[in-house]
Coordinates of C-alpha atoms and ligand atoms in Angstrom, one line a residue:
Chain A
X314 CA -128.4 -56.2 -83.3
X315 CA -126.6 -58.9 -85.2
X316 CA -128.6 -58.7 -88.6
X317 CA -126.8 -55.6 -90.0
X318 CA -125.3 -56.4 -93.2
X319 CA -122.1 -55.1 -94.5
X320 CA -121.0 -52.0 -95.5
X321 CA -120.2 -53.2 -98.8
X322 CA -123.7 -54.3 -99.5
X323 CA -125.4 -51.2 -97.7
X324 CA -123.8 -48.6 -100.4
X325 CA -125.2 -50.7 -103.2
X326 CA -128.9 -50.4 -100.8
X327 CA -130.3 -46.9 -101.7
X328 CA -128.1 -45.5 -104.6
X329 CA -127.4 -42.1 -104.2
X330 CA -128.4 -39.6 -107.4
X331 CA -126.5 -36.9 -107.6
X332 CA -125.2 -35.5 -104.6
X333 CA -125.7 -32.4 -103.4
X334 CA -128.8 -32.1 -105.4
X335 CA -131.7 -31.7 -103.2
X336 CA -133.9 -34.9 -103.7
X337 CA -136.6 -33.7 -102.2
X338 CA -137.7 -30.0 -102.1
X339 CA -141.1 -29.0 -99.6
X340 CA -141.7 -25.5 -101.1
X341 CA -144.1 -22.9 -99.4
X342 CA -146.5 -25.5 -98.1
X343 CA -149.2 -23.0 -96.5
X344 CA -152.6 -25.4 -95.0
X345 CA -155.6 -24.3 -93.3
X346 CA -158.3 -26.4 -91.7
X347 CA -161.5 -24.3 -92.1
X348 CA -159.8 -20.6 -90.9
X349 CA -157.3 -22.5 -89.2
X350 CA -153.2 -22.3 -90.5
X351 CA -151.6 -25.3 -89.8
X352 CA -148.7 -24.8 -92.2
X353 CA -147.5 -21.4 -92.9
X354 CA -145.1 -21.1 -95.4
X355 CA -142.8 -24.3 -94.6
X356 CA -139.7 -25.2 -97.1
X357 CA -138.0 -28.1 -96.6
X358 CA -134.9 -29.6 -98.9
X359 CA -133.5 -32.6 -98.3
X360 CA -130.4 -34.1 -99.8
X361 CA -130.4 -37.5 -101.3
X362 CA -129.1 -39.6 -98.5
X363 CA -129.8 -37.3 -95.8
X364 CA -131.3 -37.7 -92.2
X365 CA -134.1 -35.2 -91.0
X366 CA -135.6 -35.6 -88.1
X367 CA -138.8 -32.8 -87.0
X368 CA -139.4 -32.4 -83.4
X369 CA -141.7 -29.9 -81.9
X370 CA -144.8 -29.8 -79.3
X371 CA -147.8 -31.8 -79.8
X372 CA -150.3 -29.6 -82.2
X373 CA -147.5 -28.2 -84.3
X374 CA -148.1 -29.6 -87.3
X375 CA -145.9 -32.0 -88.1
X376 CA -148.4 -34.7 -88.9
X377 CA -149.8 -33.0 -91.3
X378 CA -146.3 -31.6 -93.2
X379 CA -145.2 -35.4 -93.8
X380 CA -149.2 -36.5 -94.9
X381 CA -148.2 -33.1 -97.3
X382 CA -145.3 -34.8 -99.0
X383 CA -147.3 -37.9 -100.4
X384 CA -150.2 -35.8 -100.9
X385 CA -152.4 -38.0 -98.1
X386 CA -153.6 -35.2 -97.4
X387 CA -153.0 -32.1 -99.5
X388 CA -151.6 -28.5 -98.5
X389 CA -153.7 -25.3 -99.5
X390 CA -151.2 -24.4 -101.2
X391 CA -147.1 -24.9 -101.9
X392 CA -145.2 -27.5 -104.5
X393 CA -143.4 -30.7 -103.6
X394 CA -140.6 -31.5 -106.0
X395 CA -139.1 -34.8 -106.0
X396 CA -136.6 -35.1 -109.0
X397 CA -138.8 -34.1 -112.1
X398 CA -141.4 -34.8 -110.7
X399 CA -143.6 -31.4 -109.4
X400 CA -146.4 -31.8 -107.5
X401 CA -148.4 -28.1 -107.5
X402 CA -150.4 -29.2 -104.0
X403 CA -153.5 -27.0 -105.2
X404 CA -154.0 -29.2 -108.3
X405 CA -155.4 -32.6 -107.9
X406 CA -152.8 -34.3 -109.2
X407 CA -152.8 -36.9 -112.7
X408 CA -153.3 -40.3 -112.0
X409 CA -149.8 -40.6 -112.9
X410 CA -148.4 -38.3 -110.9
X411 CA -150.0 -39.4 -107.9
X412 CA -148.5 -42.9 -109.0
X413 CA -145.1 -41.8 -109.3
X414 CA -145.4 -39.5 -106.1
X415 CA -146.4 -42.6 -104.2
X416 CA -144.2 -45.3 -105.6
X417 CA -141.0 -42.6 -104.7
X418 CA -142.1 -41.9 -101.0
X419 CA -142.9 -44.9 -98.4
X420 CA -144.3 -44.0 -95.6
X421 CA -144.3 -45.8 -91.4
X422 CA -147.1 -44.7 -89.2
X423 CA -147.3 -44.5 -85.4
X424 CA -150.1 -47.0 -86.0
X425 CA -147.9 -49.7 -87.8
X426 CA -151.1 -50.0 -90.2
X427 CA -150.4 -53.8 -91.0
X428 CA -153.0 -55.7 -92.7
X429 CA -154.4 -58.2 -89.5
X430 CA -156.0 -60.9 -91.5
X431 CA -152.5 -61.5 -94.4
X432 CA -149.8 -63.1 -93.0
X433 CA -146.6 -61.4 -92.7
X434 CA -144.9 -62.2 -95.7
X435 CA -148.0 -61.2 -97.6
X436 CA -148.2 -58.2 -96.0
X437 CA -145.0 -57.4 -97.8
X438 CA -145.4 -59.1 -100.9
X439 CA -148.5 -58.1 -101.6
X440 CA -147.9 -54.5 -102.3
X441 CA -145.3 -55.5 -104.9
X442 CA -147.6 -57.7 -106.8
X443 CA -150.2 -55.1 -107.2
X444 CA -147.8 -51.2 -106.8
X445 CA -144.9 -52.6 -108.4
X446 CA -146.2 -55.7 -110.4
X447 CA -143.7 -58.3 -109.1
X448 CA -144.3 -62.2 -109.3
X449 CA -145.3 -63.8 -106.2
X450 CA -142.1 -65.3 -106.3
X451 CA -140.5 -62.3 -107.1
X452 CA -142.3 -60.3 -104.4
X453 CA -141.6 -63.4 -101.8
X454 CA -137.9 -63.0 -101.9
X455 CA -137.5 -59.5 -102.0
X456 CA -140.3 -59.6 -98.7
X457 CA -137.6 -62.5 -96.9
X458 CA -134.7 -60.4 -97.7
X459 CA -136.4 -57.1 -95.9
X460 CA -137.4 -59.0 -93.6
X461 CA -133.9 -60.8 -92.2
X462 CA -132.9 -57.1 -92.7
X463 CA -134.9 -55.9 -89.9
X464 CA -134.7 -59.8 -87.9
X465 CA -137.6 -61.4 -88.7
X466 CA -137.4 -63.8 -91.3
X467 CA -138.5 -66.4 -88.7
X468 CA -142.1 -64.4 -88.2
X469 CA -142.9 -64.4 -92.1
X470 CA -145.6 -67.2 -91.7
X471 CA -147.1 -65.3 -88.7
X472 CA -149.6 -63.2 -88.4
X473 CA -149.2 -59.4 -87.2
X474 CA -151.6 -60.0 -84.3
X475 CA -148.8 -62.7 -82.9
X476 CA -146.0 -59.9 -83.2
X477 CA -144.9 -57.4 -80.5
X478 CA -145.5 -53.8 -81.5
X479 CA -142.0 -53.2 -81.9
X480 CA -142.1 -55.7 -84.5
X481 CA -145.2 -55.2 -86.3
X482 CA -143.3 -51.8 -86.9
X483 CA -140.2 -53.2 -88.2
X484 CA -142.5 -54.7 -90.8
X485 CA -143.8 -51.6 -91.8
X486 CA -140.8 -50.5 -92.6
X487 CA -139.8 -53.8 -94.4
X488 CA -143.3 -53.1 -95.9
X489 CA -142.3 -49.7 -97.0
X490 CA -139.1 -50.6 -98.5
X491 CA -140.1 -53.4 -100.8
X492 CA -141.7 -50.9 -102.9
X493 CA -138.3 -49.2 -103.4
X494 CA -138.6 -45.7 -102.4
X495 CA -136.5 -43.5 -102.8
X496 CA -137.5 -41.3 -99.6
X497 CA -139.2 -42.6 -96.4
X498 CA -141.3 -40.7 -94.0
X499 CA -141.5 -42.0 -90.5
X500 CA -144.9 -40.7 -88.4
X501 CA -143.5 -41.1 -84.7
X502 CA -143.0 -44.4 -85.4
X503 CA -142.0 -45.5 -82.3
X504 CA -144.8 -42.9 -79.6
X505 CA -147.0 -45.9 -79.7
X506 CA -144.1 -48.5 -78.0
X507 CA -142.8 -49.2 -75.2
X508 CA -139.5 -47.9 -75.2
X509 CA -137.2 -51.5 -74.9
X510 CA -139.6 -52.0 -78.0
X511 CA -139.1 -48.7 -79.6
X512 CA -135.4 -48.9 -79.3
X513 CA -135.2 -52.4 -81.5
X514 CA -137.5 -50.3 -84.0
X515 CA -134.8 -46.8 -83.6
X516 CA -131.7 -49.9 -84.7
X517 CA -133.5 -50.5 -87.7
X518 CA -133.9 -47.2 -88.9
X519 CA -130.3 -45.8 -87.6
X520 CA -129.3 -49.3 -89.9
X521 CA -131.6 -47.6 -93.0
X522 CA -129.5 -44.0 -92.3
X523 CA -126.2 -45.6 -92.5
X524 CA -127.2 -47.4 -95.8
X525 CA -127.9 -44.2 -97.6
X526 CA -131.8 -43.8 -96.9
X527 CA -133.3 -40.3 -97.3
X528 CA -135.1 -40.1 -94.6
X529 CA -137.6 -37.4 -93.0
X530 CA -138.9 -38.3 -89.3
X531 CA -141.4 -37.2 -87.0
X532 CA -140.3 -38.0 -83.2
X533 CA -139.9 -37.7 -79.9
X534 CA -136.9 -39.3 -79.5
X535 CA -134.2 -36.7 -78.7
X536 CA -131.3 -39.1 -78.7
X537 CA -132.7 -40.4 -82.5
X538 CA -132.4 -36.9 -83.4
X539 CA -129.4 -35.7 -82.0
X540 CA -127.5 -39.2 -82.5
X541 CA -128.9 -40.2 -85.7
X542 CA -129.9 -37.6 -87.7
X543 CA -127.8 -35.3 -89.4
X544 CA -130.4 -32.4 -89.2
X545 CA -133.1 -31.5 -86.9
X546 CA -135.8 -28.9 -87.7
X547 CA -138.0 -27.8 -84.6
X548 CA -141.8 -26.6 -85.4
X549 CA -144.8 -24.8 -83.4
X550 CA -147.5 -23.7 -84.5
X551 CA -147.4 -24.7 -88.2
X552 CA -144.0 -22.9 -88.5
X553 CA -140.3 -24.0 -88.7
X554 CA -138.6 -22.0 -85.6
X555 CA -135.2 -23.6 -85.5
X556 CA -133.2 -26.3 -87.8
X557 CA -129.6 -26.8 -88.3
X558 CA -126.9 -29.5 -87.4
X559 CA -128.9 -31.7 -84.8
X560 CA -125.9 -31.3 -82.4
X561 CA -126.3 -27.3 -82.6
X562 CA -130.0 -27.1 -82.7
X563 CA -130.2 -29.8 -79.5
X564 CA -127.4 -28.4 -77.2
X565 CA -128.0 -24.7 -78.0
X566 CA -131.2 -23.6 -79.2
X567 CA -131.7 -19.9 -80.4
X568 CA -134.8 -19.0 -80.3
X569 CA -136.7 -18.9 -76.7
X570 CA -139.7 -20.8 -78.0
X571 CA -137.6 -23.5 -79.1
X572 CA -135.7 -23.4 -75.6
X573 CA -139.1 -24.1 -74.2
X574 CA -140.1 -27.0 -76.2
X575 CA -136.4 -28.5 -75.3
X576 CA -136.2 -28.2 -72.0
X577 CA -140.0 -29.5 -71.1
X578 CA -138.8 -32.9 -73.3
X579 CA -135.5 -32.7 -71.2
X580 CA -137.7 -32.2 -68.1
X581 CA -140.0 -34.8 -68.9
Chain B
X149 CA -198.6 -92.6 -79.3
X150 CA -197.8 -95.0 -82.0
X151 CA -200.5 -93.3 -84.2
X152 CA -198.7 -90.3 -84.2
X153 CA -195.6 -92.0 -85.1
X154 CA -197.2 -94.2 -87.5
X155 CA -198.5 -90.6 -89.4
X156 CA -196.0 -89.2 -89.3
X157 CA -193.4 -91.6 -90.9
X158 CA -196.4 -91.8 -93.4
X159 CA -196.1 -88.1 -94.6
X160 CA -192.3 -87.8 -94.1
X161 CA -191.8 -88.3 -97.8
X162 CA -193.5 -85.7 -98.7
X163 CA -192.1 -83.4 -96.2
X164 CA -189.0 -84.5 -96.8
X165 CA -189.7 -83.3 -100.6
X166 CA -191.0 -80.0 -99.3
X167 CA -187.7 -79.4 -97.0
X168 CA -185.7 -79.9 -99.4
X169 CA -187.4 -77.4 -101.7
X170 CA -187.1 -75.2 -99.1
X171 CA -183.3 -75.7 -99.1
X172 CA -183.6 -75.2 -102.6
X173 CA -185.2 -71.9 -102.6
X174 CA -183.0 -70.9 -99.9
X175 CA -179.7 -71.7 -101.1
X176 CA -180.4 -69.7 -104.8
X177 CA -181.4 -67.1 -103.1
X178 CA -178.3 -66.3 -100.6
X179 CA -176.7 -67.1 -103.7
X180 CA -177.5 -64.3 -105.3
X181 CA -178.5 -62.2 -102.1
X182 CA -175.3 -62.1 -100.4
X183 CA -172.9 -60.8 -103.4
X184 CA -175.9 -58.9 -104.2
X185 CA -175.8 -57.4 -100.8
X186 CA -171.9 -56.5 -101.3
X187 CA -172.6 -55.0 -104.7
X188 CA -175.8 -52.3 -102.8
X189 CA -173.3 -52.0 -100.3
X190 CA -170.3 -50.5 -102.2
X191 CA -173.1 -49.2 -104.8
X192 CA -174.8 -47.0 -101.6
X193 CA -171.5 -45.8 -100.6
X194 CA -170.3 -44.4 -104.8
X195 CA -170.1 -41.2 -105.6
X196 CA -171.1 -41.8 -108.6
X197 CA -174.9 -40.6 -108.7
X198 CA -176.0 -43.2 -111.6
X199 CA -174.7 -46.2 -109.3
X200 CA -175.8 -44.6 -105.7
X201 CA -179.2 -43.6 -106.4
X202 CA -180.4 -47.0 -108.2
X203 CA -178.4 -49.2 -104.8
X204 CA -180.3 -47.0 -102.1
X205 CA -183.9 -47.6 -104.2
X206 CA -183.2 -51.6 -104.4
X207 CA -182.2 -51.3 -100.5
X208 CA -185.1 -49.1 -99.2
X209 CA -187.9 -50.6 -101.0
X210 CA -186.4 -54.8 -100.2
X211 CA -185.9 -53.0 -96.8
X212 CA -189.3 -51.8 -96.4
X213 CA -191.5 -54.0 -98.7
X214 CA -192.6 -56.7 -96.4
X215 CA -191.0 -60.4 -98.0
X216 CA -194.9 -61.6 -98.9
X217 CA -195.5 -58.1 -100.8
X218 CA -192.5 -58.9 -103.0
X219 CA -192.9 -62.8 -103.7
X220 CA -197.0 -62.0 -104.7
X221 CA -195.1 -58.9 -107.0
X222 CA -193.0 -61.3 -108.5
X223 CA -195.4 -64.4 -108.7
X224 CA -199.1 -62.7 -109.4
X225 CA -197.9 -58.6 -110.3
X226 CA -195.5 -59.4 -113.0
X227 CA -196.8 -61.5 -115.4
X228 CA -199.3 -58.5 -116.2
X229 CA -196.0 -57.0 -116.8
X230 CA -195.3 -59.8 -119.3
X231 CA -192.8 -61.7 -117.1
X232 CA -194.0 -65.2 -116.1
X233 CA -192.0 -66.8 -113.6
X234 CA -192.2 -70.2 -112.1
X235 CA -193.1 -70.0 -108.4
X236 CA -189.6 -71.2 -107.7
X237 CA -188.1 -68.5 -109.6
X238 CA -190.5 -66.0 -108.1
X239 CA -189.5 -67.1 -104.8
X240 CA -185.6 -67.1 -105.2
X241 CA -186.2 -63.5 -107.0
X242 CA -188.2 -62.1 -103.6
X243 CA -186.0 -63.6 -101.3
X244 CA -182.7 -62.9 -102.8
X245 CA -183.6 -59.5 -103.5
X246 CA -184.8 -59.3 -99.6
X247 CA -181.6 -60.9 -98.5
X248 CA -179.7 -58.7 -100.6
X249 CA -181.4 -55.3 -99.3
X250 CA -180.6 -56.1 -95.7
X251 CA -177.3 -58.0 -96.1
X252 CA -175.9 -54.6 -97.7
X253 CA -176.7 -53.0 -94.4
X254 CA -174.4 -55.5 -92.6
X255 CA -172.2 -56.1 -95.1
X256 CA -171.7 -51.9 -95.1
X257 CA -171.3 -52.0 -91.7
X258 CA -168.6 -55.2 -91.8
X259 CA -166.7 -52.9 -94.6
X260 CA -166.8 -49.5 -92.4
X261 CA -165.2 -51.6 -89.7
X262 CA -161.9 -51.9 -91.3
X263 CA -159.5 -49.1 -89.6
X264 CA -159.1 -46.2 -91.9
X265 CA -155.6 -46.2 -91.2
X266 CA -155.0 -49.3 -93.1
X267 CA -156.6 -48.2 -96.2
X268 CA -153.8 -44.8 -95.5
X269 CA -151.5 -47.3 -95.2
X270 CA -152.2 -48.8 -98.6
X271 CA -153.0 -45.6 -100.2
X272 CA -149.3 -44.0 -99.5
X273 CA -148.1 -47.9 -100.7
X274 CA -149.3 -46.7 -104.4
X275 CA -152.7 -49.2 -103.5
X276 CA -155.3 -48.5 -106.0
X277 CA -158.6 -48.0 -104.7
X278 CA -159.8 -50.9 -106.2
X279 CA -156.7 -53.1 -105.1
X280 CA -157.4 -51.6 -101.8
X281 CA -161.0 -52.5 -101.5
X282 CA -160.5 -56.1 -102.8
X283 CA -157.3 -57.2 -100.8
X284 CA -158.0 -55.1 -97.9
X285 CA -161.0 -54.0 -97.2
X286 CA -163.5 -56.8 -98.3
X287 CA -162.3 -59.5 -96.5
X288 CA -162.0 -57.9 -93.7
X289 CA -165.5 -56.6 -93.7
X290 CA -167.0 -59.7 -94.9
X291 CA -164.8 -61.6 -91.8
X292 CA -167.0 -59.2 -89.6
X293 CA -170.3 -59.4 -91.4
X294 CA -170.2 -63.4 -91.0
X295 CA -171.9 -64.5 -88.1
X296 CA -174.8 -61.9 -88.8
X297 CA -175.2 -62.9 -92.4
X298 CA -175.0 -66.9 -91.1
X299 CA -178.1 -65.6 -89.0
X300 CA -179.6 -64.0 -91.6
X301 CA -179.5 -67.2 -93.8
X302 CA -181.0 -69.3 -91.2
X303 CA -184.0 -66.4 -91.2
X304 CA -184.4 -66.8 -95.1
X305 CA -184.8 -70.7 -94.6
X306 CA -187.8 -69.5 -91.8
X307 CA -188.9 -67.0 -94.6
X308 CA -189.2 -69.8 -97.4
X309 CA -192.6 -70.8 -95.3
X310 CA -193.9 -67.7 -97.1
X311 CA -193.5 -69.3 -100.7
X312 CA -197.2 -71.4 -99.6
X313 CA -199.0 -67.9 -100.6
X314 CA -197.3 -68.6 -104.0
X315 CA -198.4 -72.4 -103.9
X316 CA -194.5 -73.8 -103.9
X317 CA -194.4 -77.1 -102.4
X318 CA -192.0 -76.1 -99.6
X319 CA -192.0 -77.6 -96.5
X320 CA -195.2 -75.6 -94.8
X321 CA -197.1 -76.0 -98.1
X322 CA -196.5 -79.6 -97.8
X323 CA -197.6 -79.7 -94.3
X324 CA -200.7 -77.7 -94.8
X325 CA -201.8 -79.7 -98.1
X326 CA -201.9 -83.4 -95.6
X327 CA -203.6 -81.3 -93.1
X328 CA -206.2 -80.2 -95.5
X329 CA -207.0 -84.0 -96.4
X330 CA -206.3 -85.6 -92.8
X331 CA -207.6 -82.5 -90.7
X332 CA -204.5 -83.6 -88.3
X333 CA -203.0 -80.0 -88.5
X334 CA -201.6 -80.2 -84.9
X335 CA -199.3 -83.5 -85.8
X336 CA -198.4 -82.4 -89.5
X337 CA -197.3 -78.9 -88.5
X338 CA -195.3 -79.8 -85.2
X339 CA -193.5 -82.3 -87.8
X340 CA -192.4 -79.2 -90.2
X341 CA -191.2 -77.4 -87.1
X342 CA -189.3 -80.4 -85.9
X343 CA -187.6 -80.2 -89.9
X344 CA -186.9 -76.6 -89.9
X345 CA -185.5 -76.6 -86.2
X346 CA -183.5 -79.9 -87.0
X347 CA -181.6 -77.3 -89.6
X348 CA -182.0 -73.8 -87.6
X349 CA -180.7 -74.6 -84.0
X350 CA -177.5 -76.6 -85.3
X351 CA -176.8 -73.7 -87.9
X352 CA -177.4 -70.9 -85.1
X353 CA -175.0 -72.9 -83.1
X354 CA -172.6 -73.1 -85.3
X355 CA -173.1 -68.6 -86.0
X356 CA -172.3 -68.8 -81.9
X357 CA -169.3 -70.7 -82.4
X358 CA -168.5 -69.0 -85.3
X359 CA -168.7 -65.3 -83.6
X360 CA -166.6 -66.7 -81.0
X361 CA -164.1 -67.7 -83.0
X362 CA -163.5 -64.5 -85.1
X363 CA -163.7 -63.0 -81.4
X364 CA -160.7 -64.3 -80.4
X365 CA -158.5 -64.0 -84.0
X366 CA -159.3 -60.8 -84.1
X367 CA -156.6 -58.3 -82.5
Ligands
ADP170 N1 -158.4 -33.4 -90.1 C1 -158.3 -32.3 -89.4 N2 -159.2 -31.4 -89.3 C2 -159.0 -30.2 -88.6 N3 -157.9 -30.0 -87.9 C3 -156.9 -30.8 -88.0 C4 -157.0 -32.0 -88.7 N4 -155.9 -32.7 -88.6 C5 -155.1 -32.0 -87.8 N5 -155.7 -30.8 -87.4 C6 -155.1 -29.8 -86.6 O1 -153.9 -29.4 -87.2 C7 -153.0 -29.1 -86.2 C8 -151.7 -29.9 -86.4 O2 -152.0 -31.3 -86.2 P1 -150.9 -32.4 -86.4 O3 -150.3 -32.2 -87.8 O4 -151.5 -33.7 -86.1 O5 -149.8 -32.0 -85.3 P2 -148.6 -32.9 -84.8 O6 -148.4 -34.1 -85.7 O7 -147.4 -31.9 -84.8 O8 -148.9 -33.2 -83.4 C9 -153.6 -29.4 -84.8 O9 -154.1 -28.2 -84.3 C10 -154.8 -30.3 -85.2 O10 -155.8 -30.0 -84.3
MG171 MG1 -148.6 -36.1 -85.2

């Protein structure tokens, strides 16, 4: 793709804080549906500027770890810590904190989740005006600058419903990053694409690693997660059974229920 | 042939008069019905107990409270109540209050059509419910609710014949008052169902065409 900008301009993108630093921390997130664990005990830290990507079998849990992190759907029990900000997942959290939680973590669904009846740069804009209060102008500029980033400034005057799926996801992620987060969560963004489709979608957000992006991402997309990511954590059954370089934990899995998982997506 | 004719270009006029009382009546009342029906729609679905309970009372009882019941409440029940209205306002006051009970029903149902993963989507955006609900999820519900609230306002036009038990002179009063004198019931009332179809078939056309479309901008 021919829309990537340079490098110069990509290390201004997504400042990094202090490195090394964990700039997200998952601690101890334990949920149950009804008498039913579907997270037991999961810690996650991720490194500003760092590449996660979770893989593991249908039913694991993933889902609901990442709806965890911006508190869509709230653990039993366990604390998310982004910066200062510490979100106790058995507390309803303040108004505020909800606020903050939200405005630092974007979120792309499998769904895409656009709004059918806005066009496409209102789509993007909007959110600004009302999360981040932006001018329309303001919000309009920023929204055609996200946009060229993932190629489509041409579409901005369409409406979703005219777009491909592949690019009705690429504005969800334009979407996303208007509101300046600091971390994005990715849903299997690309499951519900074909995969010519899903790979334009994969460009854009191997473009968003390079640039410095934190980035935690739900997929089935071995190659994403070997090529792409710097680490890969495998789950089943509400548990983390595996994670490490995404080289190491691809090519030579320890445990024997993460060797199963593997080779039925190699096998697929 | 020509007598009809003749008779009926006589008491056009007045019928005329009566119609456009009728458009009157109906027009106040879907002006206050339909963003009363959005108000009993979100009210219904609150948490809040103070706003639910009060919504589902006004729904059930201008759901189940026949339209005549409720325009003889307004126009004979509540002046013993102290409250005079006019039959006009009586009339806007029962129909907009029936238009608003059953319009929340469609309008909830327009507003429950909008994919809960959009409202997610907004939600984890930092969307505040009330951000959410007016950019997202109203027009989108009220996109859906359209055609059926078009057909509901043609059916408040029919219902305006009711406002006669109330003595407005709307279109069937009208008709009935020059059958009284000229016994021609037959001629004067197929003349006010010419008027009210001249206005219902175009406008339930135009619903069709309308519901087709949203059909096909729709994803
Ligand atoms: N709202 C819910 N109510 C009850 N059980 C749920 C709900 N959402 C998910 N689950 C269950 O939680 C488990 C994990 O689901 P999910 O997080 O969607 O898995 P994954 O994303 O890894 O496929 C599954 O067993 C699923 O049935
Ligand atoms: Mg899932």
């Amino acid at each position: 793709m021919n829309h990537i900008p340079d490098t110069v301009n990509l290390s201004r993108m997504h400042p990094v804080g202090e490195p090394d630093k964990p700039i997200l921390r998952l601690e101890a997130i334990r949920k149950k549906f009804g008498e039913h664990v579907v997270l037991d005990d999961v810690n996650i830290s991720l490194k500003s500027g760092e590449v996660v990507a979770i893989i593991g079998p249908s039913g694991s849990g993933k889902s609901t770890l990442l709806r965890c992190v911006n508190m869509l759907g709230p653990a039993t029990s366990g604390r998310v810590v982004i910066g200062d900000l510490v979100i106790d997942e058995a507390v309803p959290p303040t108004a505020q904190q909800l606020t903050q939680l939200r405005r630092s973590v974007g979120m792309v669904f499998q769904s895409f989740n656009l709004f059918p009846h806005m066009s496409v740069l209102r789509n993007v804009s909007l959110p600004q005006e009302r999360v981040l209060g932006r001018s329309r102008k303001d919000a309009n500029k920023r929204s055609l600058e996200l946009l060229a980033r993932v190629g489509l400034e041409d579409k901005a005057d369409q409406y979703p419903a005219r777009c491909s799926g592949g690019q009705q996801q690429r504005i969800a992620i334009a979407r996303a990053l208007a509101l300046e987060p600091q971390i994005m969560l990715f849903d299997e963004p690309t499951s519900a694409l074909d995969p010519e489709l899903g790979l334009e979608v994969l460009a854009v957000m191997q473009e968003l690693a390079r640039s410095g992006m934190t980035m935690l991402v739900v997929t089935h997309e071995m190659n994403f997660a070997e090529t792409v990511s710097d680490r890969v954590i495998i789950m089943a059954d509400g548990k983390i059974i595996e994670e490490g370089a995404s080289r190491e934990v691809i090519r030579n899995p320890t445990s024997d229920r993460a060797k199963r998982f593997l080779k039925a997506v190699k096998d697929r | 042939m020509s007598d009809i004719a003749a008779f009926w270009l006589d008491s056009l006029p007045q019928l005329l008069a009566g119609l456009s009382i009728s458009l009157q009546v109906t027009g106040a009342a879907l002006a206050i019905g339909f963003p009363l029906g959005l108000l009993l729609a979100l009210g219904v679905q609150s948490k809040v107990k103070a706003v639910k309970l009060p919504s589902l009372c006004l729904v059930e009882i201008g759901r189940g409270a026949p339209a005549l019941v409720v325009l003889q409440f307004a126009y004979f029940g509540l002046p013993q109540g102290g409250l005079t209205l006019s039959a006009f306002a009586a009339a806007v006051f029962a129909l907009a209050w029936n238009t608003g009970a059953y319009t929340s029903e469609i309008i909830r149902a327009g507003l429950e059509s909008v994919p809960f993963g959009e409202i997610e989507a907004a939600s984890a955006m930092g969307m505040l419910p009330r951000d959410t609900l007016r950019f997202v999820i109203i027009p989108q519900g009220l996109r859906v609710a359209a055609p059926a609230l078009l057909g509901f306002a043609v059916a408040v036009l029919q219902a305006t014949s009711l406002c006669f038990a109330i003595a407005l002179p709307e279109l069937t009063s009208n008709a009935y008052m020059i059958g009284t004198i000229t016994f021609r019931y037959m001629e004067i009332l197929s003349l006010a169902g010419i008027l009210y179809a001249a206005i219902c078939v175009p406008a339930t056309i135009a619903v069709g065409v309308l519901e087709q479309r949203l059909g096909k901008h729709a994803l």
